[in-house]
PDB file of N, CA and C in Angstrom:
ATOM      1  N   MET A   1      56.660  86.167  90.170  1.00  0.00           N
ATOM      2  CA  MET A   1      57.100  87.752  90.372  1.00  0.00           C
ATOM      3  C   MET A   1      56.083  88.833  90.981  1.00  0.00           C
ATOM      4  N   ALA A   2      56.667  89.382  91.675  1.00  0.00           N
ATOM      5  CA  ALA A   2      56.210  90.564  92.562  1.00  0.00           C
ATOM      6  C   ALA A   2      55.766  91.619  91.612  1.00  0.00           C
ATOM      7  N   HIS A   3      54.757  92.277  91.901  1.00  0.00           N
ATOM      8  CA  HIS A   3      54.024  93.450  91.388  1.00  0.00           C
ATOM      9  C   HIS A   3      54.638  94.526  91.255  1.00  0.00           C
ATOM     10  N   ARG A   4      54.501  95.334  90.713  1.00  0.00           N
ATOM     11  CA  ARG A   4      55.138  96.959  90.739  1.00  0.00           C
ATOM     12  C   ARG A   4      54.832  97.658  91.892  1.00  0.00           C
ATOM     13  N   SER A   5      53.534  97.451  92.457  1.00  0.00           N
ATOM     14  CA  SER A   5      53.131  97.914  93.960  1.00  0.00           C
ATOM     15  C   SER A   5      53.517  97.215  95.066  1.00  0.00           C
ATOM     16  N   ASP A   6      54.487  96.043  95.018  1.00  0.00           N
ATOM     17  CA  ASP A   6      54.805  95.301  95.994  1.00  0.00           C
ATOM     18  C   ASP A   6      56.033  95.690  96.468  1.00  0.00           C
ATOM     19  N   LEU A   7      56.846  96.403  95.387  1.00  0.00           N
ATOM     20  CA  LEU A   7      58.505  96.860  95.494  1.00  0.00           C
ATOM     21  C   LEU A   7      58.420  98.173  96.371  1.00  0.00           C
ATOM     22  N   PRO A   8      58.981  98.241  97.462  1.00  0.00           N
ATOM     23  CA  PRO A   8      59.404  99.836  97.707  1.00  0.00           C
ATOM     24  C   PRO A   8      59.973 100.511  96.973  1.00  0.00           C
ATOM     25  N   ILE A   9      59.874 101.681  96.922  1.00  0.00           N
ATOM     26  CA  ILE A   9      60.475 102.770  96.034  1.00  0.00           C
ATOM     27  C   ILE A   9      61.701 103.312  96.746  1.00  0.00           C
ATOM     28  N   ARG A  10      62.929 103.118  96.509  1.00  0.00           N
ATOM     29  CA  ARG A  10      64.041 103.876  97.112  1.00  0.00           C
ATOM     30  C   ARG A  10      64.565 104.916  96.413  1.00  0.00           C
ATOM     31  N   ARG A  11      64.806 105.786  96.892  1.00  0.00           N
ATOM     32  CA  ARG A  11      65.442 107.366  96.556  1.00  0.00           C
ATOM     33  C   ARG A  11      67.017 106.670  96.287  1.00  0.00           C
ATOM     34  N   THR A  12      67.696 106.988  95.185  1.00  0.00           N
ATOM     35  CA  THR A  12      68.973 107.018  94.892  1.00  0.00           C
ATOM     36  C   THR A  12      69.486 108.380  94.598  1.00  0.00           C
ATOM     37  N   ILE A  13      70.725 108.549  94.647  1.00  0.00           N
ATOM     38  CA  ILE A  13      71.465 109.516  94.587  1.00  0.00           C
ATOM     39  C   ILE A  13      72.657 109.447  93.559  1.00  0.00           C
ATOM     40  N   ARG A  14      72.779 110.728  92.966  1.00  0.00           N
ATOM     41  CA  ARG A  14      74.256 110.698  92.099  1.00  0.00           C
ATOM     42  C   ARG A  14      75.218 111.219  93.013  1.00  0.00           C
ATOM     43  N   ARG A  15      76.355 111.632  92.093  1.00  0.00           N
ATOM     44  CA  ARG A  15      77.773 111.811  92.747  1.00  0.00           C
ATOM     45  C   ARG A  15      77.716 112.902  93.395  1.00  0.00           C
ATOM     46  N   GLN A  16      77.178 113.946  92.570  1.00  0.00           N
ATOM     47  CA  GLN A  16      76.811 115.655  92.589  1.00  0.00           C
ATOM     48  C   GLN A  16      75.963 115.563  94.030  1.00  0.00           C
ATOM     49  N   GLN A  17      74.924 115.107  93.729  1.00  0.00           N
ATOM     50  CA  GLN A  17      74.054 115.299  95.233  1.00  0.00           C
ATOM     51  C   GLN A  17      74.848 114.347  96.671  1.00  0.00           C
ATOM     52  N   LEU A  18      75.661 113.418  96.520  1.00  0.00           N
ATOM     53  CA  LEU A  18      76.134 112.935  97.482  1.00  0.00           C
ATOM     54  C   LEU A  18      77.292 113.960  98.030  1.00  0.00           C
ATOM     55  N   ARG A  19      77.955 114.522  96.956  1.00  0.00           N
ATOM     56  CA  ARG A  19      78.883 115.685  97.542  1.00  0.00           C
ATOM     57  C   ARG A  19      78.423 116.573  98.369  1.00  0.00           C
ATOM     58  N   GLU A  20      76.967 116.879  98.081  1.00  0.00           N
ATOM     59  CA  GLU A  20      76.300 117.837  98.988  1.00  0.00           C
ATOM     60  C   GLU A  20      76.193 117.553 100.339  1.00  0.00           C
ATOM     61  N   ILE A  21      75.606 116.044 100.536  1.00  0.00           N
ATOM     62  CA  ILE A  21      75.598 115.491 101.584  1.00  0.00           C
ATOM     63  C   ILE A  21      76.477 115.174 102.391  1.00  0.00           C
ATOM     64  N   VAL A  22      77.639 114.564 101.792  1.00  0.00           N
ATOM     65  CA  VAL A  22      79.027 114.118 102.675  1.00  0.00           C
ATOM     66  C   VAL A  22      80.165 114.806 102.114  1.00  0.00           C
ATOM     67  N   PRO A  23      80.855 115.758 102.850  1.00  0.00           N
ATOM     68  CA  PRO A  23      81.809 116.771 102.277  1.00  0.00           C
ATOM     69  C   PRO A  23      83.138 115.841 102.419  1.00  0.00           C
ATOM     70  N   LEU A  24      83.091 114.842 101.780  1.00  0.00           N
ATOM     71  CA  LEU A  24      84.476 113.975 101.620  1.00  0.00           C
ATOM     72  C   LEU A  24      84.939 114.173 100.278  1.00  0.00           C
ATOM     73  N   ALA A  25      85.938 113.862  99.816  1.00  0.00           N
ATOM     74  CA  ALA A  25      86.730 114.002  98.757  1.00  0.00           C
ATOM     75  C   ALA A  25      86.470 112.410  97.779  1.00  0.00           C
ATOM     76  N   ASP A  26      86.279 112.495  96.478  1.00  0.00           N
ATOM     77  CA  ASP A  26      85.626 111.391  95.947  1.00  0.00           C
ATOM     78  C   ASP A  26      86.547 110.201  96.134  1.00  0.00           C
ATOM     79  N   SER A  27      88.003 110.388  95.963  1.00  0.00           N
ATOM     80  CA  SER A  27      88.907 109.489  96.408  1.00  0.00           C
ATOM     81  C   SER A  27      88.965 108.556  97.692  1.00  0.00           C
ATOM     82  N   THR A  28      88.421 109.636  98.607  1.00  0.00           N
ATOM     83  CA  THR A  28      88.342 109.310 100.099  1.00  0.00           C
ATOM     84  C   THR A  28      87.004 108.704 100.469  1.00  0.00           C
ATOM     85  N   ILE A  29      86.040 108.901  99.436  1.00  0.00           N
ATOM     86  CA  ILE A  29      84.739 107.986  99.368  1.00  0.00           C
ATOM     87  C   ILE A  29      85.077 106.515  98.646  1.00  0.00           C
ATOM     88  N   TYR A  30      85.922 106.512  97.489  1.00  0.00           N
ATOM     89  CA  TYR A  30      85.856 105.423  96.849  1.00  0.00           C
ATOM     90  C   TYR A  30      86.707 104.321  97.998  1.00  0.00           C
ATOM     91  N   GLU A  31      87.830 105.074  98.530  1.00  0.00           N
ATOM     92  CA  GLU A  31      88.607 104.070  99.358  1.00  0.00           C
ATOM     93  C   GLU A  31      88.042 103.280 100.759  1.00  0.00           C
ATOM     94  N   MET A  32      86.811 104.268 101.112  1.00  0.00           N
ATOM     95  CA  MET A  32      86.108 104.041 102.281  1.00  0.00           C
ATOM     96  C   MET A  32      85.634 102.870 101.886  1.00  0.00           C
ATOM     97  N   GLU A  33      84.525 102.785 100.252  1.00  0.00           N
ATOM     98  CA  GLU A  33      84.017 101.860 100.081  1.00  0.00           C
ATOM     99  C   GLU A  33      84.542 100.466  99.873  1.00  0.00           C
ATOM    100  N   GLN A  34      85.825 100.334  99.191  1.00  0.00           N
ATOM    101  CA  GLN A  34      86.584  99.608  99.084  1.00  0.00           C
ATOM    102  C   GLN A  34      87.235  98.704 100.384  1.00  0.00           C
ATOM    103  N   ARG A  35      86.961  99.293 101.479  1.00  0.00           N
ATOM    104  CA  ARG A  35      87.492  98.729 102.600  1.00  0.00           C
ATOM    105  C   ARG A  35      85.947  98.541 103.463  1.00  0.00           C
ATOM    106  N   GLY A  36      84.978  98.760 102.952  1.00  0.00           N
ATOM    107  CA  GLY A  36      83.869  98.375 103.480  1.00  0.00           C
ATOM    108  C   GLY A  36      83.034  99.606 104.345  1.00  0.00           C
ATOM    109  N   GLU A  37      83.596 100.582 104.699  1.00  0.00           N
ATOM    110  CA  GLU A  37      83.298 101.578 105.418  1.00  0.00           C
ATOM    111  C   GLU A  37      82.358 102.683 105.184  1.00  0.00           C
ATOM    112  N   PHE A  38      81.913 102.619 103.712  1.00  0.00           N
ATOM    113  CA  PHE A  38      80.801 103.344 103.306  1.00  0.00           C
ATOM    114  C   PHE A  38      79.698 102.565 102.221  1.00  0.00           C
ATOM    115  N   PRO A  39      78.719 103.206 102.319  1.00  0.00           N
ATOM    116  CA  PRO A  39      77.736 102.481 101.515  1.00  0.00           C
ATOM    117  C   PRO A  39      78.291 101.914 100.245  1.00  0.00           C
ATOM    118  N   ARG A  40      77.950 101.054  99.264  1.00  0.00           N
ATOM    119  CA  ARG A  40      78.658 101.028  97.999  1.00  0.00           C
ATOM    120  C   ARG A  40      77.492 101.786  96.590  1.00  0.00           C
ATOM    121  N   ARG A  41      78.179 102.183  96.083  1.00  0.00           N
ATOM    122  CA  ARG A  41      77.467 102.616  95.190  1.00  0.00           C
ATOM    123  C   ARG A  41      76.993 101.529  93.707  1.00  0.00           C
ATOM    124  N   PHE A  42      76.150 101.694  92.886  1.00  0.00           N
ATOM    125  CA  PHE A  42      75.850 100.691  92.295  1.00  0.00           C
ATOM    126  C   PHE A  42      75.638 101.476  90.865  1.00  0.00           C
ATOM    127  N   ALA A  43      75.377 100.555  89.839  1.00  0.00           N
ATOM    128  CA  ALA A  43      75.604 101.230  88.203  1.00  0.00           C
ATOM    129  C   ALA A  43      74.030 100.990  87.745  1.00  0.00           C
ATOM    130  N   LEU A  44      73.547 102.086  87.378  1.00  0.00           N
ATOM    131  CA  LEU A  44      72.205 102.169  86.757  1.00  0.00           C
ATOM    132  C   LEU A  44      72.493 102.056  85.065  1.00  0.00           C
ATOM    133  N   SER A  45      73.579 102.394  84.630  1.00  0.00           N
ATOM    134  CA  SER A  45      73.817 102.252  83.371  1.00  0.00           C
ATOM    135  C   SER A  45      75.474 102.185  83.391  1.00  0.00           C
ATOM    136  N   PRO A  46      76.125 101.911  82.336  1.00  0.00           N
ATOM    137  CA  PRO A  46      77.611 102.010  81.916  1.00  0.00           C
ATOM    138  C   PRO A  46      78.299 103.390  82.494  1.00  0.00           C
ATOM    139  N   ARG A  47      77.589 104.269  82.359  1.00  0.00           N
ATOM    140  CA  ARG A  47      78.089 105.277  82.735  1.00  0.00           C
ATOM    141  C   ARG A  47      77.475 106.279  83.713  1.00  0.00           C
ATOM    142  N   CYS A  48      76.492 105.547  84.614  1.00  0.00           N
ATOM    143  CA  CYS A  48      75.822 106.005  85.383  1.00  0.00           C
ATOM    144  C   CYS A  48      75.822 105.176  86.822  1.00  0.00           C
ATOM    145  N   VAL A  49      76.419 106.044  88.202  1.00  0.00           N
ATOM    146  CA  VAL A  49      76.584 105.222  89.540  1.00  0.00           C
ATOM    147  C   VAL A  49      75.867 106.123  90.383  1.00  0.00           C
ATOM    148  N   VAL A  50      74.948 105.090  91.361  1.00  0.00           N
ATOM    149  CA  VAL A  50      73.951 106.027  92.162  1.00  0.00           C
ATOM    150  C   VAL A  50      74.506 105.392  93.628  1.00  0.00           C
ATOM    151  N   TRP A  51      73.905 105.863  94.732  1.00  0.00           N
ATOM    152  CA  TRP A  51      74.060 105.814  95.825  1.00  0.00           C
ATOM    153  C   TRP A  51      72.541 105.474  96.606  1.00  0.00           C
ATOM    154  N   ASP A  52      72.425 104.590  97.339  1.00  0.00           N
ATOM    155  CA  ASP A  52      71.144 104.775  97.906  1.00  0.00           C
ATOM    156  C   ASP A  52      71.146 105.587  99.059  1.00  0.00           C
ATOM    157  N   LEU A  53      70.170 106.234  98.956  1.00  0.00           N
ATOM    158  CA  LEU A  53      70.160 107.457  99.766  1.00  0.00           C
ATOM    159  C   LEU A  53      69.827 107.133 101.255  1.00  0.00           C
ATOM    160  N   ALA A  54      68.660 106.170 101.628  1.00  0.00           N
ATOM    161  CA  ALA A  54      68.527 105.599 102.828  1.00  0.00           C
ATOM    162  C   ALA A  54      70.132 104.937 103.450  1.00  0.00           C
ATOM    163  N   GLU A  55      70.904 104.394 102.672  1.00  0.00           N
ATOM    164  CA  GLU A  55      72.162 103.996 103.270  1.00  0.00           C
ATOM    165  C   GLU A  55      73.203 105.090 103.664  1.00  0.00           C
ATOM    166  N   VAL A  56      73.167 105.832 102.728  1.00  0.00           N
ATOM    167  CA  VAL A  56      73.834 107.034 103.016  1.00  0.00           C
ATOM    168  C   VAL A  56      73.478 107.902 104.244  1.00  0.00           C
ATOM    169  N   GLU A  57      72.294 108.108 104.381  1.00  0.00           N
ATOM    170  CA  GLU A  57      71.608 108.719 105.463  1.00  0.00           C
ATOM    171  C   GLU A  57      72.072 107.766 106.817  1.00  0.00           C
ATOM    172  N   ALA A  58      71.948 106.586 106.981  1.00  0.00           N
ATOM    173  CA  ALA A  58      72.279 105.290 107.822  1.00  0.00           C
ATOM    174  C   ALA A  58      73.519 105.774 108.603  1.00  0.00           C
ATOM    175  N   TRP A  59      74.495 105.713 107.319  1.00  0.00           N
ATOM    176  CA  TRP A  59      76.051 105.931 107.779  1.00  0.00           C
ATOM    177  C   TRP A  59      76.246 106.840 108.256  1.00  0.00           C
ATOM    178  N   LEU A  60      75.629 108.285 107.719  1.00  0.00           N
ATOM    179  CA  LEU A  60      75.516 109.671 108.121  1.00  0.00           C
ATOM    180  C   LEU A  60      75.544 109.465 109.962  1.00  0.00           C
ATOM    181  N   ALA A  61      74.064 108.832 110.489  1.00  0.00           N
ATOM    182  CA  ALA A  61      73.737 108.739 111.451  1.00  0.00           C
ATOM    183  C   ALA A  61      74.849 108.145 112.543  1.00  0.00           C
ATOM    184  N   SER A  62      75.282 106.847 111.911  1.00  0.00           N
ATOM    185  CA  SER A  62      76.062 106.068 112.500  1.00  0.00           C
ATOM    186  C   SER A  62      77.571 106.953 112.852  1.00  0.00           C
ATOM    187  N   ARG A  63      78.052 107.534 111.953  1.00  0.00           N
ATOM    188  CA  ARG A  63      79.338 108.018 112.463  1.00  0.00           C
ATOM    189  C   ARG A  63      78.749 109.649 113.419  1.00  0.00           C
ATOM    190  N   ARG A  64      77.644 110.084 113.109  1.00  0.00           N
ATOM    191  CA  ARG A  64      77.409 111.174 114.222  1.00  0.00           C
ATOM    192  C   ARG A  64      77.372 110.571 115.472  1.00  0.00           C
ATOM    193  N   SER A  65      76.912 109.483 115.876  1.00  0.00           N
ATOM    194  CA  SER A  65      76.579 109.013 117.010  1.00  0.00           C
ATOM    195  C   SER A  65      78.165 108.379 117.890  1.00  0.00           C
ATOM    196  N   THR A  66      79.122 107.941 116.598  1.00  0.00           N
ATOM    197  CA  THR A  66      80.097 107.313 117.224  1.00  0.00           C
ATOM    198  C   THR A  66      81.521 108.418 117.198  1.00  0.00           C
ATOM    199  N   ALA A  67      82.001 108.434 118.432  1.00  0.00           N
ATOM    200  CA  ALA A  67      83.462 109.243 118.421  1.00  0.00           C
ATOM    201  C   ALA A  67      84.486 108.772 117.460  1.00  0.00           C
ATOM    202  N   ILE A  68      84.943 109.468 116.850  1.00  0.00           N
ATOM    203  CA  ILE A  68      86.090 109.030 116.110  1.00  0.00           C
ATOM    204  C   ILE A  68      87.483 109.181 116.403  1.00  0.00           C
ATOM    205  N   VAL A  69      88.216 108.473 116.648  1.00  0.00           N
ATOM    206  CA  VAL A  69      89.379 108.433 117.265  1.00  0.00           C
ATOM    207  C   VAL A  69      90.481 109.397 116.500  1.00  0.00           C
ATOM    208  N   ARG A  70      91.327 110.558 116.781  1.00  0.00           N
ATOM    209  CA  ARG A  70      92.090 111.299 115.744  1.00  0.00           C
ATOM    210  C   ARG A  70      93.435 110.354 115.440  1.00  0.00           C
ATOM    211  N   ALA A  71      93.906 110.283 114.648  1.00  0.00           N
ATOM    212  CA  ALA A  71      95.354 109.757 114.581  1.00  0.00           C
ATOM    213  C   ALA A  71      96.607 110.741 115.221  1.00  0.00           C
ATOM    214  N   GLN A  72      97.578 110.055 115.591  1.00  0.00           N
ATOM    215  CA  GLN A  72      98.438 111.041 116.211  1.00  0.00           C
ATOM    216  C   GLN A  72      99.126 111.743 115.448  1.00  0.00           C
ATOM    217  N   SER A  73      99.790 112.817 115.603  1.00  0.00           N
ATOM    218  CA  SER A  73     100.505 113.634 114.823  1.00  0.00           C
ATOM    219  C   SER A  73     101.833 112.913 114.379  1.00  0.00           C
ATOM    220  N   PRO A  74     102.184 112.928 113.344  1.00  0.00           N
ATOM    221  CA  PRO A  74     103.557 112.507 113.072  1.00  0.00           C
ATOM    222  C   PRO A  74     104.773 113.076 113.638  1.00  0.00           C
ATOM    223  N   ASP A  75     105.959 112.504 113.823  1.00  0.00           N
ATOM    224  CA  ASP A  75     106.716 113.422 114.444  1.00  0.00           C
ATOM    225  C   ASP A  75     107.616 113.875 113.548  1.00  0.00           C
ATOM    226  N   VAL A  76     107.599 115.248 112.928  1.00  0.00           N
ATOM    227  CA  VAL A  76     108.315 115.589 112.247  1.00  0.00           C
ATOM    228  C   VAL A  76     109.872 115.842 112.086  1.00  0.00           C
ATOM    229  N   ARG A  77     110.402 115.059 113.147  1.00  0.00           N
ATOM    230  CA  ARG A  77     111.940 115.304 113.267  1.00  0.00           C
ATOM    231  C   ARG A  77     112.364 113.877 112.693  1.00  0.00           C
ATOM    232  N   GLN A  78     111.515 113.022 112.403  1.00  0.00           N
ATOM    233  CA  GLN A  78     111.898 111.650 111.742  1.00  0.00           C
ATOM    234  C   GLN A  78     111.933 111.818 110.238  1.00  0.00           C
ATOM    235  N   ARG A  79     111.520 112.774 110.034  1.00  0.00           N
ATOM    236  CA  ARG A  79     111.163 112.801 108.066  1.00  0.00           C
ATOM    237  C   ARG A  79     112.864 112.837 107.863  1.00  0.00           C
ATOM    238  N   ARG A  80     112.675 111.957 106.420  1.00  0.00           N
ATOM    239  CA  ARG A  80     114.127 111.937 106.086  1.00  0.00           C
ATOM    240  C   ARG A  80     114.440 112.896 105.059  1.00  0.00           C
ATOM    241  N   SER A  81     113.563 113.448 104.383  1.00  0.00           N
ATOM    242  CA  SER A  81     113.627 114.957 103.317  1.00  0.00           C
ATOM    243  C   SER A  81     113.298 116.040 104.571  1.00  0.00           C
ATOM    244  N   ARG A  82     114.091 117.306 104.108  1.00  0.00           N
ATOM    245  CA  ARG A  82     113.455 118.027 104.999  1.00  0.00           C
ATOM    246  C   ARG A  82     113.171 118.157 106.606  1.00  0.00           C
ATOM    247  N   PRO A  83     114.025 117.373 107.188  1.00  0.00           N
ATOM    248  CA  PRO A  83     113.793 117.164 108.853  1.00  0.00           C
ATOM    249  C   PRO A  83     113.734 118.271 109.307  1.00  0.00           C
ATOM    250  N   VAL A  84     112.634 118.442 110.600  1.00  0.00           N
ATOM    251  CA  VAL A  84     112.892 119.543 111.324  1.00  0.00           C
ATOM    252  C   VAL A  84     113.846 119.786 112.611  1.00  0.00           C
ATOM    253  N   ARG A  85     114.842 120.567 112.695  1.00  0.00           N
ATOM    254  CA  ARG A  85     115.590 120.719 113.590  1.00  0.00           C
ATOM    255  C   ARG A  85     114.974 121.084 115.117  1.00  0.00           C
ATOM    256  N   GLU A  86     115.549 120.893 116.144  1.00  0.00           N
ATOM    257  CA  GLU A  86     115.324 121.115 117.509  1.00  0.00           C
ATOM    258  C   GLU A  86     115.528 122.620 117.552  1.00  0.00           C
ATOM    259  N   PRO A  87     114.468 123.107 118.338  1.00  0.00           N
ATOM    260  CA  PRO A  87     114.448 124.634 118.335  1.00  0.00           C
ATOM    261  C   PRO A  87     115.974 125.178 118.588  1.00  0.00           C
ATOM    262  N   GLY A  88     116.731 124.472 119.872  1.00  0.00           N
ATOM    263  CA  GLY A  88     117.814 124.979 120.546  1.00  0.00           C
ATOM    264  C   GLY A  88     118.915 124.873 119.529  1.00  0.00           C
ATOM    265  N   LEU A  89     119.255 123.491 118.908  1.00  0.00           N
ATOM    266  CA  LEU A  89     119.982 123.369 117.768  1.00  0.00           C
ATOM    267  C   LEU A  89     120.304 124.608 116.596  1.00  0.00           C
ATOM    268  N   ALA A  90     118.897 125.150 116.163  1.00  0.00           N
ATOM    269  CA  ALA A  90     118.787 126.161 115.203  1.00  0.00           C
ATOM    270  C   ALA A  90     119.411 127.211 115.906  1.00  0.00           C
ATOM    271  N   ARG A  91     119.374 128.020 116.741  1.00  0.00           N
ATOM    272  CA  ARG A  91     119.921 128.983 117.350  1.00  0.00           C
ATOM    273  C   ARG A  91     121.437 128.873 117.729  1.00  0.00           C
ATOM    274  N   THR A  92     121.833 127.570 118.308  1.00  0.00           N
ATOM    275  CA  THR A  92     123.462 127.653 118.576  1.00  0.00           C
ATOM    276  C   THR A  92     123.949 127.741 116.958  1.00  0.00           C
ATOM    277  N   ALA A  93     123.323 127.075 115.928  1.00  0.00           N
ATOM    278  CA  ALA A  93     124.130 127.061 114.456  1.00  0.00           C
ATOM    279  C   ALA A  93     124.210 128.530 114.046  1.00  0.00           C
ATOM    280  N   ALA A  94     122.981 129.308 114.232  1.00  0.00           N
ATOM    281  CA  ALA A  94     122.749 130.642 113.623  1.00  0.00           C
ATOM    282  C   ALA A  94     123.731 131.635 114.444  1.00  0.00           C
ATOM    283  N   SER A  95     124.389 131.251 115.891  1.00  0.00           N
ATOM    284  CA  SER A  95     124.621 132.311 116.469  1.00  0.00           C
ATOM    285  C   SER A  95     126.416 131.883 116.413  1.00  0.00           C
ATOM    286  N   LYS A  96     126.836 130.819 115.635  1.00  0.00           N
ATOM    287  CA  LYS A  96     128.127 130.539 115.302  1.00  0.00           C
ATOM    288  C   LYS A  96     128.379 131.274 113.878  1.00  0.00           C
ATOM    289  N   ALA A  97     127.418 131.204 113.246  1.00  0.00           N
ATOM    290  CA  ALA A  97     127.410 131.734 111.756  1.00  0.00           C
ATOM    291  C   ALA A  97     127.489 133.360 111.977  1.00  0.00           C
ATOM    292  N   GLY A  98     127.062 133.835 112.750  1.00  0.00           N
ATOM    293  CA  GLY A  98     127.163 135.421 112.876  1.00  0.00           C
ATOM    294  C   GLY A  98     128.151 135.724 113.815  1.00  0.00           C
TER     295      GLY A  98
END
């Protein structure tokens, strides 16, 4: 059995502290945890979850050093509800009405 002095003391943070460090929504963090892209939380009690501060800081450092590829913008003309018309078509429809 290990003595208390042999165990490293690891700092943990609660949700509010995590929000101050990582400006992402709770749902985004949860989804990233499920995909394995963010450090996992663990329960201290049935109503208290925490994150390991060292793991969160390591995640931030890795994100800082890696470029993130932006997703392509969606083509709004292909929407089924409220599609965006071509600029030329809108003018011809307006000139016919007037």
